Amino acid sequence: MSGPDGGRPPRLPLGPSIEELDAEVARWVRPGQELRWFLRRFTGNPSLIAGVGILLAYLAVAVAAVVYFGSSLTNPPFRATWAEAIPPPGPSATHPFGIASGLGVDVFSEVVRAFPVDLGLTAVAIGIAGSVGVVLGAYAGVRGGWTDLGITFAADVEAGMPPFFFVIVLYLGTELLLPPVTRLYAFPVLFGAVLWPYYARPVRAVAQKVATEPFVESSKAAGGTRGHILLRHVIPNSLYPALAQVPVDLYSIFFVLTVFPYLSCSGPSFYGDLTPLPSPFFPEWGSLLAQGTCYGFSIVSPPGYWWMYAFPLAAIVGLGFGVTLACDGIDRWLSVRRRA
Amino acid sequence: MSGSGRPGRCGPGRIVLGALVVAAVTALLVPAGGGAATPPTAAIHAFAAARTSNGTYDSVGGWTTVGGSANRSGYTPLGGPLSSQTGNTYCPSQFPIQAGPVATGSLAYVADVLGNIYAINRTDLDNGGGNGTVVWTASVGGAPTTPDVSSGLLVIGDDVGAISTFGLTNGERDWSHSYAYGAIVDGVAAVDGTVYAGTDGGTVEAVSLDNGSIDWTRNLSGPVSGAVAIAGGQVFASTVGGELYALSATDGAVAWTRTMGGAVATGPAVYGDHVVLADNASAVAVWDTSNGTLLWRWNGSPAFPGDRIEASPGITGTTVFVQTHEANLYAFNASSGALLWNQSNVAFASGYPALSDPAATPTVVYVFDATEQLKAISLATGRVLWRASFDTASYGPVAVDSGEAMIADETGCLHVIGRAGSGISWPVTGTVTDTNGTPLAGVSIFTGLGTDTTNGSGEFAFPLPNGTYTLSFSLSGYVEAVLPLVVTGPVPPIAIVLAPLVLFPLSGTVVDSYSGHGVANVTVDLYGVDAFVAVVTSGPGGGFTARVPAGPVVLDAAPSASHAEGSRVFTMPAGPAAGVTVGVAPTNLAIPPTDPDDVYLLAPLALVGAVATGAWALGARSRRVSEGLTPGILSPFARYVLQRSLIVPAQMVVLLTILYIFGTFLPAAATDSPVCSFSAATACGYCSWSNFGCVTQAFGSGYWAFISNLFTGAWGTSSYGHLTEPSWTFLQWYLPDSLELAAVALTISGVSAYVLGLSAGWNRDRPVDTSVRAVSVVGLLFPSFLVVIVLFTAIYKPFVHAFGDTPFGILPNPPWFEAYDGRVPGWVGIAYNTSPTGFPVVDAALHGAWRATLIGATKTLLQALLISAIYVPLFLRYARHAVAQAAEEPHVVAARARGIPESTIRWRHTGRRVVPIFLLAFAATLPLYVGTQSLVEAMSSDPGVGTLLLSEITGYLATGFGFHAASGSLKPGNFYQVTIFLVVAVVLVASLASEVLSRYLDPRAGRGDRT
């Protein structure tokens, strides 16, 4: 059926448009009612509040670190002399998180300086993987045909490889090409390139179902464009499997950031080829945790120099906790919407 | 160029080797040659003259940095040792010395590969070789480069681009800053309150010595090739591409640039108004420092084509001297460029290239060459005045200061030759005989300070200064004798009797590690206990026989015409042994041509296959039509299986392409290697990256070679510790262990995921569900390597208490076997591989070793539990949702309405429905499972494929198949690529199987789907 306006079905003369329907709804809703509904969805959703709260706190520390340390963010403000650092002093008034042996840095300032770095790394990696994956997955699900086949194939191929190894293969191939200072920026991009299928595949499956739902059909009938349908209806309603994926990806990212430095920390590639950090003094929780565990912990006589690993670990676990709660909360929030 | 730019030289094997050299054997006490010695006073006059000529010496004196001083001339007017009679060895580190030595006053400074800096008191003459002479230690974060001494500070740069300063006498850190310009190359120079450094990021930076703030930086055309030289208010820097820059020391402005012609691996050296640079084509050129006028150029010796220069050239007021890679030392007239003399030592004793920078005094040039000897050579005549032998390699520069020459080696020792006043030496004399009283000639005597050998009458005589020694007397075929000796005065003659070693016959074969065929005419050196050495040559079929002592025997196969070297360690029993193989890799990795006649053999088979398939298809179609099923040849289920299966080959092709591009091609691009070296594109010759046509050709042929090698099993050899074996052998050793573990771990994971998932999904938002969710969240948040550490910490002591063995590995560790059984049983191999099946626990049971079986099974179970603890939360994250949905499906609701008991509904109705969902979740999470098992294996030291893979990636396992940065070799593939390919192939096929099975079991698909 082709109408004068380029292939869209002709508007039925008597039916109301979307805008008219919206205005109709607005007439029935009392002023302030929408805000109250909005707030009620929050108050009945403690995990969303807790998760968002934790993430906001992390963000606040990150911003404070950037403001306080400024351009010297990546230089350690304190280095112990060797004599001080072996054995490393534990938490004290001057060094509340103690001092790490080896690098001789103040753990507190390292953990704080790492906030913007780690938040940036994870946000960019998951941001790229999530946005590319959700958009491609939803588009494939709605569009079908060869587009669907192509996207699904690409996702299936990539997802067959263990993401930890895949990202390391990509990294080993590209790190030598890049100047050391740019490797840090390449890292989340590589992660994005590796992790997007984990969003695209489940989102596509849900989007396929959503695309046939009555409200999508009616939006189509009301003249909604493909972009409008995708953004307004399909993506919000097929987002929930992507939200379940975010904590898993956080796990994958910190797996790579901790396991490889840990395994190579006492090996021949001492400060290894397997970390994107331009220098061992560059603040990053994974590297701090790996080195702290490697040099500060002994299986035979725990807990060793516990402050070297406990604080970076707390920072990582805290971030994961916040993200998991926030994602579960958003999922619940969206599902209320879905039911509504 | 000093050794600091080559961290890759110090591989794990070298460290092991260094540790095996029990006595840090150092200087060979060879009588001094009658060299002309210059009185020190003349030297001091020359020093003063040198200071006035360019005014860039630091006021400290000594050998303060690369090349002696900031002008990198490699020249000191202070004079070196006159003989090798005296000396001392200090071993502050267990790791290779990476930077230094530099010396000023009574202290010398070295830094090891880990970045630990040691200040050593050279006046401490305790010969213990311990580290009691270390005055202070400090550390930097990266691999260090040679420091500079200036204004009471030790200034040191490292390969992460940081510069740090330490107090000279107390090691207190003054400041440390990271600069984002790249790794510091070779060493910094601190002159007049400014620190200059060249980086591999292609910049020269000048920073304040007071606080590290940046004065200026200058970008050059490429990475800096060696230490920058500072002289006469100018900074001279060379790039790897062969550009020489003269920059203003005050603001970095470029005064002039010149091109060397070839690639350059060293830095420039300056003396007076001469600046000298040498390149990889063995060319040496000297320019005028003021305007860059070329004064002279030498284009390498025609007698040694292909020789190159990797050690920095040196320059005195009169002479330019360079050491080439092949251990030739050349001296030229500094003004005219006339070749004065050439001291050649191309006979490789060590197999190591000559890389150490030589150092010169007004009369002598000191050089450490490929024979592992420090030689003093007359600067006037080129004659060797004396030599000191070392049993270790050093790539670091020679340093000379006030009557001493210093060299630091890869076993973590600093050797100082010739400190005056190290005490009076007393002659130690004696004879060595066998048990019959026959004098023994050629007996090696190790003193800890040097070595000597007995003469034809079994007599020895060498001087030893006062001290405590452990003398060892060894001769191949005799039991080593050890004699503690305290020297405080004249030593009475010593009589040593060596008992003959008991030897047992050993027969073995040298085999081609690819084909397994015997290789003839290979020389095999056999090293055993008590300095036993035998040399045999393999006969036709590769066989050889020898008589060796019991205990570990190292079999070193020398390179032959067709094969590379090979090595293995064999534990000789106290009795005859046969069937010992030594694998050698063929040097020609060409793909064997396929027989063109093969096609005639295959064509009829293909024809028969095609006809049979066609007949079956027609039959199936007519059957379906007659039965009224959906038209077509295949059922919908079979069509699905076919379509799904076709994805796998496509996935593999994409996977191979990614592995090739990122594992082979891009690393070659990044290291600027001649890409044609792994291509058959000989027409291109040496092709650089700028030649696009050749690069595409190289890409294609490299890709072909990669895939061919991968699929023909031409995976080369790998070495892990002291083992060098065909890569295939490593897989054979490690794969069964992983399969055994996976079988247990997947069973535990499957059962617990099924029970937990079903209970949680069924009781949504009830305590079961909440706790499962909580566990899954914690499992996700806690970095998984810590999960492993926590469990091992918890069980370590109880485990050791219960079994007398540590919980690492799978089978009991060697000490357990030794304590329990007296020795490691014969069915356990050198890499803890087992026979006959290869599955460790199964083999232990087959041999009736019940305690070992119990320990092996317990460790397997522990690791399997660990894997489940990490993997099941990940799995449930995927599966829990689906279970909850299944619990609300119509047939469940209907069953409940019919009054069927709740437990029956739960396990029969929902449980069955859930199996296909779980299979899909398993397919989706299998890559995560593989990563988890690899991690647990590696952290438990379990000899499995996961350990192998992580070892390859983290660099413990040097591979012969592919590009390897440490060895600098470039071949079309990497062993980790093979392992990843195999692991992912298993994952892809297992995912396919689970998805197909899931579809098959899915009750919604119905029977119609499958018929």
PDB file of N, CA, C and O in Angstrom, chain A residues 75 79 82 153 156-157 159-161 169 173 176 181 244-245 251 255 259 263 267 269 293 297 300 302 313 320-321, chain B residues 137 139 173 178 180 650-651 654-655 662 666 670 780-781 784 786 789 793 797 870 877-878 927 935 954 956 980 987:
ATOM      1  N   ASN A  75      50.065  11.030  39.007  1.00  0.00           N
ATOM      2  CA  ASN A  75      51.354  10.919  39.692  1.00  0.00           C
ATOM      3  C   ASN A  75      51.135  10.661  41.169  1.00  0.00           C
ATOM      4  O   ASN A  75      50.360  11.358  41.809  1.00  0.00           O
ATOM      5  N   ARG A  79      55.570   8.797  47.949  1.00  0.00           N
ATOM      6  CA  ARG A  79      56.312   7.554  47.738  1.00  0.00           C
ATOM      7  C   ARG A  79      57.160   7.315  48.975  1.00  0.00           C
ATOM      8  O   ARG A  79      57.934   8.176  49.375  1.00  0.00           O
ATOM      9  N   TRP A  82      62.482   3.024  50.568  1.00  0.00           N
ATOM     10  CA  TRP A  82      62.500   1.572  50.685  1.00  0.00           C
ATOM     11  C   TRP A  82      62.456   1.143  52.145  1.00  0.00           C
ATOM     12  O   TRP A  82      61.764   0.227  52.522  1.00  0.00           O
ATOM     13  N   PHE A 153      24.841 -13.254  13.065  1.00  0.00           N
ATOM     14  CA  PHE A 153      26.036 -14.030  12.751  1.00  0.00           C
ATOM     15  C   PHE A 153      27.261 -13.406  13.420  1.00  0.00           C
ATOM     16  O   PHE A 153      28.044 -14.092  14.087  1.00  0.00           O
ATOM     17  N   ASP A 156      27.136 -14.068  17.066  1.00  0.00           N
ATOM     18  CA  ASP A 156      27.397 -15.472  17.403  1.00  0.00           C
ATOM     19  C   ASP A 156      28.880 -15.789  17.298  1.00  0.00           C
ATOM     20  O   ASP A 156      29.440 -16.496  18.127  1.00  0.00           O
ATOM     21  N   VAL A 157      29.515 -15.269  16.261  1.00  0.00           N
ATOM     22  CA  VAL A 157      30.938 -15.542  16.054  1.00  0.00           C
ATOM     23  C   VAL A 157      31.740 -14.985  17.222  1.00  0.00           C
ATOM     24  O   VAL A 157      32.585 -15.661  17.801  1.00  0.00           O
ATOM     25  N   ALA A 159      30.728 -14.097  20.238  1.00  0.00           N
ATOM     26  CA  ALA A 159      30.397 -14.595  21.570  1.00  0.00           C
ATOM     27  C   ALA A 159      30.894 -16.013  21.780  1.00  0.00           C
ATOM     28  O   ALA A 159      30.862 -16.520  22.888  1.00  0.00           O
ATOM     29  N   GLY A 160      31.378 -16.655  20.731  1.00  0.00           N
ATOM     30  CA  GLY A 160      31.921 -17.998  20.895  1.00  0.00           C
ATOM     31  C   GLY A 160      33.243 -18.002  21.614  1.00  0.00           C
ATOM     32  O   GLY A 160      33.660 -19.008  22.160  1.00  0.00           O
ATOM     33  N   MET A 161      33.951 -16.882  21.590  1.00  0.00           N
ATOM     34  CA  MET A 161      35.270 -16.826  22.219  1.00  0.00           C
ATOM     35  C   MET A 161      35.154 -16.333  23.648  1.00  0.00           C
ATOM     36  O   MET A 161      34.435 -15.387  23.902  1.00  0.00           O
ATOM     37  N   VAL A 169      43.769 -11.111  23.263  1.00  0.00           N
ATOM     38  CA  VAL A 169      44.325 -11.304  21.913  1.00  0.00           C
ATOM     39  C   VAL A 169      44.302  -9.977  21.156  1.00  0.00           C
ATOM     40  O   VAL A 169      45.293  -9.563  20.549  1.00  0.00           O
ATOM     41  N   GLY A 173      47.622  -7.676  20.086  1.00  0.00           N
ATOM     42  CA  GLY A 173      47.841  -7.283  18.696  1.00  0.00           C
ATOM     43  C   GLY A 173      47.977  -5.795  18.518  1.00  0.00           C
ATOM     44  O   GLY A 173      48.703  -5.328  17.639  1.00  0.00           O
ATOM     45  N   LEU A 176      51.277  -3.008  20.752  1.00  0.00           N
ATOM     46  CA  LEU A 176      52.592  -2.632  20.252  1.00  0.00           C
ATOM     47  C   LEU A 176      52.484  -1.482  19.252  1.00  0.00           C
ATOM     48  O   LEU A 176      53.434  -0.735  19.037  1.00  0.00           O
ATOM     49  N   VAL A 181      50.899   5.751  26.187  1.00  0.00           N
ATOM     50  CA  VAL A 181      49.887   6.582  26.855  1.00  0.00           C
ATOM     51  C   VAL A 181      48.506   6.401  26.263  1.00  0.00           C
ATOM     52  O   VAL A 181      47.519   6.708  26.916  1.00  0.00           O
ATOM     53  N   ALA A 244      20.549  -7.093  32.925  1.00  0.00           N
ATOM     54  CA  ALA A 244      21.088  -8.247  33.650  1.00  0.00           C
ATOM     55  C   ALA A 244      22.534  -8.499  33.241  1.00  0.00           C
ATOM     56  O   ALA A 244      23.295  -9.119  33.970  1.00  0.00           O
ATOM     57  N   GLN A 245      22.900  -8.018  32.072  1.00  0.00           N
ATOM     58  CA  GLN A 245      24.236  -8.288  31.558  1.00  0.00           C
ATOM     59  C   GLN A 245      25.296  -7.353  32.148  1.00  0.00           C
ATOM     60  O   GLN A 245      26.465  -7.716  32.254  1.00  0.00           O
ATOM     61  N   TYR A 251      32.155  -7.798  35.787  1.00  0.00           N
ATOM     62  CA  TYR A 251      32.959  -8.941  36.225  1.00  0.00           C
ATOM     63  C   TYR A 251      34.058  -9.233  35.206  1.00  0.00           C
ATOM     64  O   TYR A 251      35.223  -9.402  35.552  1.00  0.00           O
ATOM     65  N   PHE A 255      37.958  -8.941  35.764  1.00  0.00           N
ATOM     66  CA  PHE A 255      38.706 -10.191  35.602  1.00  0.00           C
ATOM     67  C   PHE A 255      40.013  -9.892  34.869  1.00  0.00           C
ATOM     68  O   PHE A 255      41.099 -10.246  35.305  1.00  0.00           O
ATOM     69  N   VAL A 259      43.283 -10.345  36.955  1.00  0.00           N
ATOM     70  CA  VAL A 259      43.895 -11.668  36.831  1.00  0.00           C
ATOM     71  C   VAL A 259      45.227 -11.603  36.085  1.00  0.00           C
ATOM     72  O   VAL A 259      46.213 -12.193  36.510  1.00  0.00           O
ATOM     73  N   LEU A 263      48.684 -12.733  37.649  1.00  0.00           N
ATOM     74  CA  LEU A 263      49.434 -13.899  37.199  1.00  0.00           C
ATOM     75  C   LEU A 263      50.823 -13.523  36.713  1.00  0.00           C
ATOM     76  O   LEU A 263      51.738 -14.323  36.753  1.00  0.00           O
ATOM     77  N   GLY A 267      56.204 -12.869  37.541  1.00  0.00           N
ATOM     78  CA  GLY A 267      56.781 -13.605  36.421  1.00  0.00           C
ATOM     79  C   GLY A 267      57.781 -12.778  35.640  1.00  0.00           C
ATOM     80  O   GLY A 267      58.211 -11.719  36.076  1.00  0.00           O
ATOM     81  N   SER A 269      57.385 -11.166  32.880  1.00  0.00           N
ATOM     82  CA  SER A 269      56.921  -9.903  32.326  1.00  0.00           C
ATOM     83  C   SER A 269      56.477  -9.021  33.482  1.00  0.00           C
ATOM     84  O   SER A 269      55.440  -8.410  33.441  1.00  0.00           O
ATOM     85  N   THR A 293      47.614  -8.165  46.393  1.00  0.00           N
ATOM     86  CA  THR A 293      47.455  -9.572  46.722  1.00  0.00           C
ATOM     87  C   THR A 293      48.768 -10.310  46.488  1.00  0.00           C
ATOM     88  O   THR A 293      49.167 -11.180  47.253  1.00  0.00           O
ATOM     89  N   PHE A 297      49.945 -10.785  50.366  1.00  0.00           N
ATOM     90  CA  PHE A 297      49.139 -11.880  50.899  1.00  0.00           C
ATOM     91  C   PHE A 297      49.888 -13.189  50.752  1.00  0.00           C
ATOM     92  O   PHE A 297      50.507 -13.450  49.733  1.00  0.00           O
ATOM     93  N   VAL A 300      49.966 -19.176  53.273  1.00  0.00           N
ATOM     94  CA  VAL A 300      50.425 -19.917  54.458  1.00  0.00           C
ATOM     95  C   VAL A 300      50.176 -19.125  55.737  1.00  0.00           C
ATOM     96  O   VAL A 300      49.850 -19.699  56.772  1.00  0.00           O
ATOM     97  N   PRO A 302      47.919 -16.050  56.417  1.00  0.00           N
ATOM     98  CA  PRO A 302      47.030 -14.907  56.210  1.00  0.00           C
ATOM     99  C   PRO A 302      46.900 -14.089  57.478  1.00  0.00           C
ATOM    100  O   PRO A 302      47.170 -14.633  58.558  1.00  0.00           O
ATOM    101  N   LEU A 313      39.977  -3.861  46.913  1.00  0.00           N
ATOM    102  CA  LEU A 313      38.921  -4.866  46.758  1.00  0.00           C
ATOM    103  C   LEU A 313      37.577  -4.266  47.149  1.00  0.00           C
ATOM    104  O   LEU A 313      36.584  -4.417  46.438  1.00  0.00           O
ATOM    105  N   GLY A 320      30.644  -2.812  42.058  1.00  0.00           N
ATOM    106  CA  GLY A 320      29.821  -3.886  41.516  1.00  0.00           C
ATOM    107  C   GLY A 320      28.476  -3.964  42.211  1.00  0.00           C
ATOM    108  O   GLY A 320      27.442  -4.151  41.568  1.00  0.00           O
ATOM    109  N   PHE A 321      28.476  -3.771  43.524  1.00  0.00           N
ATOM    110  CA  PHE A 321      27.244  -3.794  44.302  1.00  0.00           C
ATOM    111  C   PHE A 321      26.298  -2.689  43.835  1.00  0.00           C
ATOM    112  O   PHE A 321      25.124  -2.924  43.581  1.00  0.00           O
TER     113      PHE A 321
ATOM    114  N   THR B 137      69.361   0.053  49.492  1.00  0.00           N
ATOM    115  CA  THR B 137      68.595  -0.348  48.307  1.00  0.00           C
ATOM    116  C   THR B 137      67.400   0.568  48.197  1.00  0.00           C
ATOM    117  O   THR B 137      66.936   1.145  49.181  1.00  0.00           O
ATOM    118  N   SER B 139      63.930   1.338  45.110  1.00  0.00           N
ATOM    119  CA  SER B 139      63.327   0.710  43.940  1.00  0.00           C
ATOM    120  C   SER B 139      62.598   1.730  43.093  1.00  0.00           C
ATOM    121  O   SER B 139      62.164   2.767  43.579  1.00  0.00           O
ATOM    122  N   ARG B 173      64.703   8.814  48.636  1.00  0.00           N
ATOM    123  CA  ARG B 173      64.112   9.324  47.404  1.00  0.00           C
ATOM    124  C   ARG B 173      63.932  10.836  47.489  1.00  0.00           C
ATOM    125  O   ARG B 173      63.397  11.348  48.472  1.00  0.00           O
ATOM    126  N   SER B 178      56.412  10.563  36.695  1.00  0.00           N
ATOM    127  CA  SER B 178      56.162   9.844  35.445  1.00  0.00           C
ATOM    128  C   SER B 178      55.928  10.871  34.346  1.00  0.00           C
ATOM    129  O   SER B 178      55.215  11.852  34.548  1.00  0.00           O
ATOM    130  N   ALA B 180      54.790  11.221  30.282  1.00  0.00           N
ATOM    131  CA  ALA B 180      54.011  10.405  29.346  1.00  0.00           C
ATOM    132  C   ALA B 180      54.634  10.370  27.954  1.00  0.00           C
ATOM    133  O   ALA B 180      53.940  10.376  26.957  1.00  0.00           O
ATOM    134  N   ALA B 650      31.988 -21.016   9.580  1.00  0.00           N
ATOM    135  CA  ALA B 650      32.142 -19.575   9.361  1.00  0.00           C
ATOM    136  C   ALA B 650      32.744 -18.919  10.595  1.00  0.00           C
ATOM    137  O   ALA B 650      33.638 -18.059  10.501  1.00  0.00           O
ATOM    138  N   GLN B 651      32.285 -19.363  11.770  1.00  0.00           N
ATOM    139  CA  GLN B 651      32.845 -18.832  13.020  1.00  0.00           C
ATOM    140  C   GLN B 651      34.338 -19.116  13.083  1.00  0.00           C
ATOM    141  O   GLN B 651      35.130 -18.274  13.461  1.00  0.00           O
ATOM    142  N   VAL B 654      36.349 -16.776  10.806  1.00  0.00           N
ATOM    143  CA  VAL B 654      36.483 -15.448  11.403  1.00  0.00           C
ATOM    144  C   VAL B 654      37.482 -15.482  12.556  1.00  0.00           C
ATOM    145  O   VAL B 654      38.356 -14.624  12.693  1.00  0.00           O
ATOM    146  N   LEU B 655      37.371 -16.536  13.367  1.00  0.00           N
ATOM    147  CA  LEU B 655      38.275 -16.689  14.511  1.00  0.00           C
ATOM    148  C   LEU B 655      39.728 -16.755  14.047  1.00  0.00           C
ATOM    149  O   LEU B 655      40.608 -16.070  14.584  1.00  0.00           O
ATOM    150  N   PHE B 662      45.631 -10.246  14.757  1.00  0.00           N
ATOM    151  CA  PHE B 662      46.038  -9.668  16.035  1.00  0.00           C
ATOM    152  C   PHE B 662      47.205 -10.409  16.677  1.00  0.00           C
ATOM    153  O   PHE B 662      47.928  -9.842  17.468  1.00  0.00           O
ATOM    154  N   LEU B 666      49.698  -7.775  13.132  1.00  0.00           N
ATOM    155  CA  LEU B 666      49.868  -6.470  13.786  1.00  0.00           C
ATOM    156  C   LEU B 666      51.121  -6.408  14.649  1.00  0.00           C
ATOM    157  O   LEU B 666      51.826  -5.403  14.635  1.00  0.00           O
ATOM    158  N   ALA B 670      53.928  -3.692  14.336  1.00  0.00           N
ATOM    159  CA  ALA B 670      54.318  -2.794  15.422  1.00  0.00           C
ATOM    160  C   ALA B 670      55.810  -2.811  15.662  1.00  0.00           C
ATOM    161  O   ALA B 670      56.398  -1.806  16.047  1.00  0.00           O
ATOM    162  N   LEU B 780      29.634 -12.575  41.584  1.00  0.00           N
ATOM    163  CA  LEU B 780      29.972 -11.695  40.462  1.00  0.00           C
ATOM    164  C   LEU B 780      30.894 -10.568  40.899  1.00  0.00           C
ATOM    165  O   LEU B 780      31.752 -10.130  40.140  1.00  0.00           O
ATOM    166  N   LEU B 781      30.668 -10.057  42.100  1.00  0.00           N
ATOM    167  CA  LEU B 781      31.389  -8.863  42.511  1.00  0.00           C
ATOM    168  C   LEU B 781      32.812  -9.173  42.925  1.00  0.00           C
ATOM    169  O   LEU B 781      33.715  -8.390  42.731  1.00  0.00           O
ATOM    170  N   SER B 784      37.396 -13.087  40.683  1.00  0.00           N
ATOM    171  CA  SER B 784      37.399 -14.538  40.846  1.00  0.00           C
ATOM    172  C   SER B 784      38.746 -15.085  41.300  1.00  0.00           C
ATOM    173  O   SER B 784      38.790 -16.121  41.932  1.00  0.00           O
ATOM    174  N   LEU B 786      40.433 -13.978  43.580  1.00  0.00           N
ATOM    175  CA  LEU B 786      40.410 -13.929  45.033  1.00  0.00           C
ATOM    176  C   LEU B 786      39.599 -15.075  45.618  1.00  0.00           C
ATOM    177  O   LEU B 786      39.896 -15.560  46.701  1.00  0.00           O
ATOM    178  N   ILE B 789      41.990 -17.760  45.879  1.00  0.00           N
ATOM    179  CA  ILE B 789      42.946 -17.535  46.966  1.00  0.00           C
ATOM    180  C   ILE B 789      42.287 -17.793  48.323  1.00  0.00           C
ATOM    181  O   ILE B 789      42.866 -18.437  49.194  1.00  0.00           O
ATOM    182  N   THR B 793      43.450 -20.549  50.977  1.00  0.00           N
ATOM    183  CA  THR B 793      43.872 -20.133  52.307  1.00  0.00           C
ATOM    184  C   THR B 793      43.136 -20.940  53.370  1.00  0.00           C
ATOM    185  O   THR B 793      43.720 -21.403  54.350  1.00  0.00           O
ATOM    186  N   LYS B 797      46.072 -25.324  55.516  1.00  0.00           N
ATOM    187  CA  LYS B 797      46.617 -26.018  56.687  1.00  0.00           C
ATOM    188  C   LYS B 797      45.941 -27.364  56.931  1.00  0.00           C
ATOM    189  O   LYS B 797      46.626 -28.374  57.144  1.00  0.00           O
ATOM    190  N   ILE B 870      32.491 -20.230  41.156  1.00  0.00           N
ATOM    191  CA  ILE B 870      32.598 -19.025  40.333  1.00  0.00           C
ATOM    192  C   ILE B 870      31.610 -19.063  39.177  1.00  0.00           C
ATOM    193  O   ILE B 870      31.005 -18.065  38.812  1.00  0.00           O
ATOM    194  N   ARG B 877      22.585 -16.337  36.740  1.00  0.00           N
ATOM    195  CA  ARG B 877      22.222 -14.998  36.308  1.00  0.00           C
ATOM    196  C   ARG B 877      21.452 -15.096  34.990  1.00  0.00           C
ATOM    197  O   ARG B 877      20.554 -14.315  34.714  1.00  0.00           O
ATOM    198  N   TYR B 878      21.864 -16.095  34.160  1.00  0.00           N
ATOM    199  CA  TYR B 878      21.183 -16.269  32.876  1.00  0.00           C
ATOM    200  C   TYR B 878      19.917 -17.109  33.013  1.00  0.00           C
ATOM    201  O   TYR B 878      18.948 -16.893  32.323  1.00  0.00           O
ATOM    202  N   PRO B 927      31.832 -19.990  27.112  1.00  0.00           N
ATOM    203  CA  PRO B 927      33.090 -19.235  27.077  1.00  0.00           C
ATOM    204  C   PRO B 927      33.519 -18.756  28.462  1.00  0.00           C
ATOM    205  O   PRO B 927      34.699 -18.790  28.803  1.00  0.00           O
ATOM    206  N   LEU B 935      41.489 -20.164  34.764  1.00  0.00           N
ATOM    207  CA  LEU B 935      41.974 -19.405  35.918  1.00  0.00           C
ATOM    208  C   LEU B 935      42.249 -20.335  37.101  1.00  0.00           C
ATOM    209  O   LEU B 935      43.306 -20.269  37.725  1.00  0.00           O
ATOM    210  N   THR B 954      50.915 -14.987  29.515  1.00  0.00           N
ATOM    211  CA  THR B 954      51.694 -14.155  30.417  1.00  0.00           C
ATOM    212  C   THR B 954      53.191 -14.317  30.189  1.00  0.00           C
ATOM    213  O   THR B 954      53.978 -13.708  30.884  1.00  0.00           O
ATOM    214  N   TYR B 956      55.384 -17.048  30.238  1.00  0.00           N
ATOM    215  CA  TYR B 956      56.275 -18.024  30.831  1.00  0.00           C
ATOM    216  C   TYR B 956      56.708 -19.060  29.803  1.00  0.00           C
ATOM    217  O   TYR B 956      57.708 -19.719  29.957  1.00  0.00           O
ATOM    218  N   ILE B 980      44.280 -21.226  21.801  1.00  0.00           N
ATOM    219  CA  ILE B 980      42.989 -20.527  21.809  1.00  0.00           C
ATOM    220  C   ILE B 980      42.096 -21.104  20.721  1.00  0.00           C
ATOM    221  O   ILE B 980      40.904 -21.335  20.931  1.00  0.00           O
ATOM    222  N   VAL B 987      34.581 -24.985  22.341  1.00  0.00           N
ATOM    223  CA  VAL B 987      33.449 -24.195  22.834  1.00  0.00           C
ATOM    224  C   VAL B 987      32.371 -24.091  21.763  1.00  0.00           C
ATOM    225  O   VAL B 987      31.178 -24.283  22.033  1.00  0.00           O
TER     226      VAL B 987
END
